mmCIF file of C-alpha atoms in Angstrom:
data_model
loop_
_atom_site.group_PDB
_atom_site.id
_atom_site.type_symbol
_atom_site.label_atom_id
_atom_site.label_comp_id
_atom_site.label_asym_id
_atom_site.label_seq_id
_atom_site.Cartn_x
_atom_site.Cartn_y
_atom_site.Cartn_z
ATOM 1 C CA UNK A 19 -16.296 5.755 26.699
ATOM 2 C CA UNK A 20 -17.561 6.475 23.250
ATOM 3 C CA UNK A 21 -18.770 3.567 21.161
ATOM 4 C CA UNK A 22 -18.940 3.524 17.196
ATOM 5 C CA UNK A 23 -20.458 0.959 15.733
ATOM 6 C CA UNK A 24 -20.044 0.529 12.177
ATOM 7 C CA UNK A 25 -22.741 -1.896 9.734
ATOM 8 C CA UNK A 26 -25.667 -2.066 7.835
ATOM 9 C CA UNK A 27 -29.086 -0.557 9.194
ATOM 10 C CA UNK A 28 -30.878 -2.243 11.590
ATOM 11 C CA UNK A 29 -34.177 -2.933 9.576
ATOM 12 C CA UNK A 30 -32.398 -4.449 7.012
ATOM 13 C CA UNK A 31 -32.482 -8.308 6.646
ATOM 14 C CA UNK A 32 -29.443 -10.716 7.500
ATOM 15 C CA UNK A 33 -27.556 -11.659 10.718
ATOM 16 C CA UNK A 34 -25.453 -8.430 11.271
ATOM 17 C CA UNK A 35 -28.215 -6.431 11.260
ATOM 18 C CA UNK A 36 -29.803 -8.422 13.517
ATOM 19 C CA UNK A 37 -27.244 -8.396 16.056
ATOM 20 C CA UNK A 38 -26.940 -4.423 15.205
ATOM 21 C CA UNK A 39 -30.737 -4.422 16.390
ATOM 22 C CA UNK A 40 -30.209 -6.388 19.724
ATOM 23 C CA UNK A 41 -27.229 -4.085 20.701
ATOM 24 C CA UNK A 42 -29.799 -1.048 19.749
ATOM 25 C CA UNK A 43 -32.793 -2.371 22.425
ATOM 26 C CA UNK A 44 -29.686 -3.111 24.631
ATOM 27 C CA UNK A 45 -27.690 -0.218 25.011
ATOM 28 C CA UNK A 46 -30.355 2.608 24.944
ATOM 29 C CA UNK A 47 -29.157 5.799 26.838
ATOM 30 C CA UNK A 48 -24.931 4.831 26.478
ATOM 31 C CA UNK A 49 -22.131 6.419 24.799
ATOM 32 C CA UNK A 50 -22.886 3.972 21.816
ATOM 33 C CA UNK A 51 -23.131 5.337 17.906
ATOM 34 C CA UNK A 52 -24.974 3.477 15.168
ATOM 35 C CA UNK A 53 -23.700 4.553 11.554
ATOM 36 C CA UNK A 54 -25.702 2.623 8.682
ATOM 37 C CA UNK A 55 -23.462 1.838 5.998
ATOM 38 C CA UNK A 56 -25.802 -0.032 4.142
ATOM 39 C CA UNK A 57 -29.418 0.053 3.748
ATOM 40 C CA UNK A 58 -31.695 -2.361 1.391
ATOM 41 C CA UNK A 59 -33.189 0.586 -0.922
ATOM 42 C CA UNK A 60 -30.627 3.429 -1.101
ATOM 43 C CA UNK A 61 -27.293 1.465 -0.506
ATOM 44 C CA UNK A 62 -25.341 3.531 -1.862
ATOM 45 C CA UNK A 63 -26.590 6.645 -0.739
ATOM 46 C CA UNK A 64 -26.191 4.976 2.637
ATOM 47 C CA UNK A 65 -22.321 4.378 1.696
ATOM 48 C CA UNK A 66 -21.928 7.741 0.868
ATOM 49 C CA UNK A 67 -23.364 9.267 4.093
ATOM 50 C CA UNK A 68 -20.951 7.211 5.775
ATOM 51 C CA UNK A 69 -18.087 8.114 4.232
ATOM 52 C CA UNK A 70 -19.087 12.142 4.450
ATOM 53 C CA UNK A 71 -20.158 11.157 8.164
ATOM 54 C CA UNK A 72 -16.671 9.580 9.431
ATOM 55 C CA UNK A 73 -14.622 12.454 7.454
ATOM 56 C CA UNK A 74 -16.992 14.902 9.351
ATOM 57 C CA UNK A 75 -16.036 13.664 12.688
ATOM 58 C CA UNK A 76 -12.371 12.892 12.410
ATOM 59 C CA UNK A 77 -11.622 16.695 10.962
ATOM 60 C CA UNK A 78 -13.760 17.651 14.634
ATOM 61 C CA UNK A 79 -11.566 15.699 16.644
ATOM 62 C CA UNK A 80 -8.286 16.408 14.943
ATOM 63 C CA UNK A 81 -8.844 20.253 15.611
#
């Protein structure tokens, strides 16, 4: 099983990333994907890479 998880980077401050950073000293070595939407200096840079990231994938999959 493939596992996408979706928030802001794992450096930045606040509770989600926190928990984002647990899950990544947790699950080392598993099926589990970390995409930073958000990221304290270039947030929307961060946003966009997401976006272009998702679009990326889904086309893959859909062919």
């Amino acid at each position: 099983m493939n596992i996408l998880m979706v928030g802001p980077n794992a450096a930045s401050k606040g509770g989600i990333a926190t928990v984002i950073g647990n899950f990544k000293e947790q699950y080392t070595g598993q099926h589990v994907f970390y995409l930073d939407t958000w990221e304290e200096k270039h947030k929307y840079q961060a946003g966009l890479k997401a976006f272009w990231t998702i679009r990326k994938k889904s086309e893959a999959t859909s062919n």
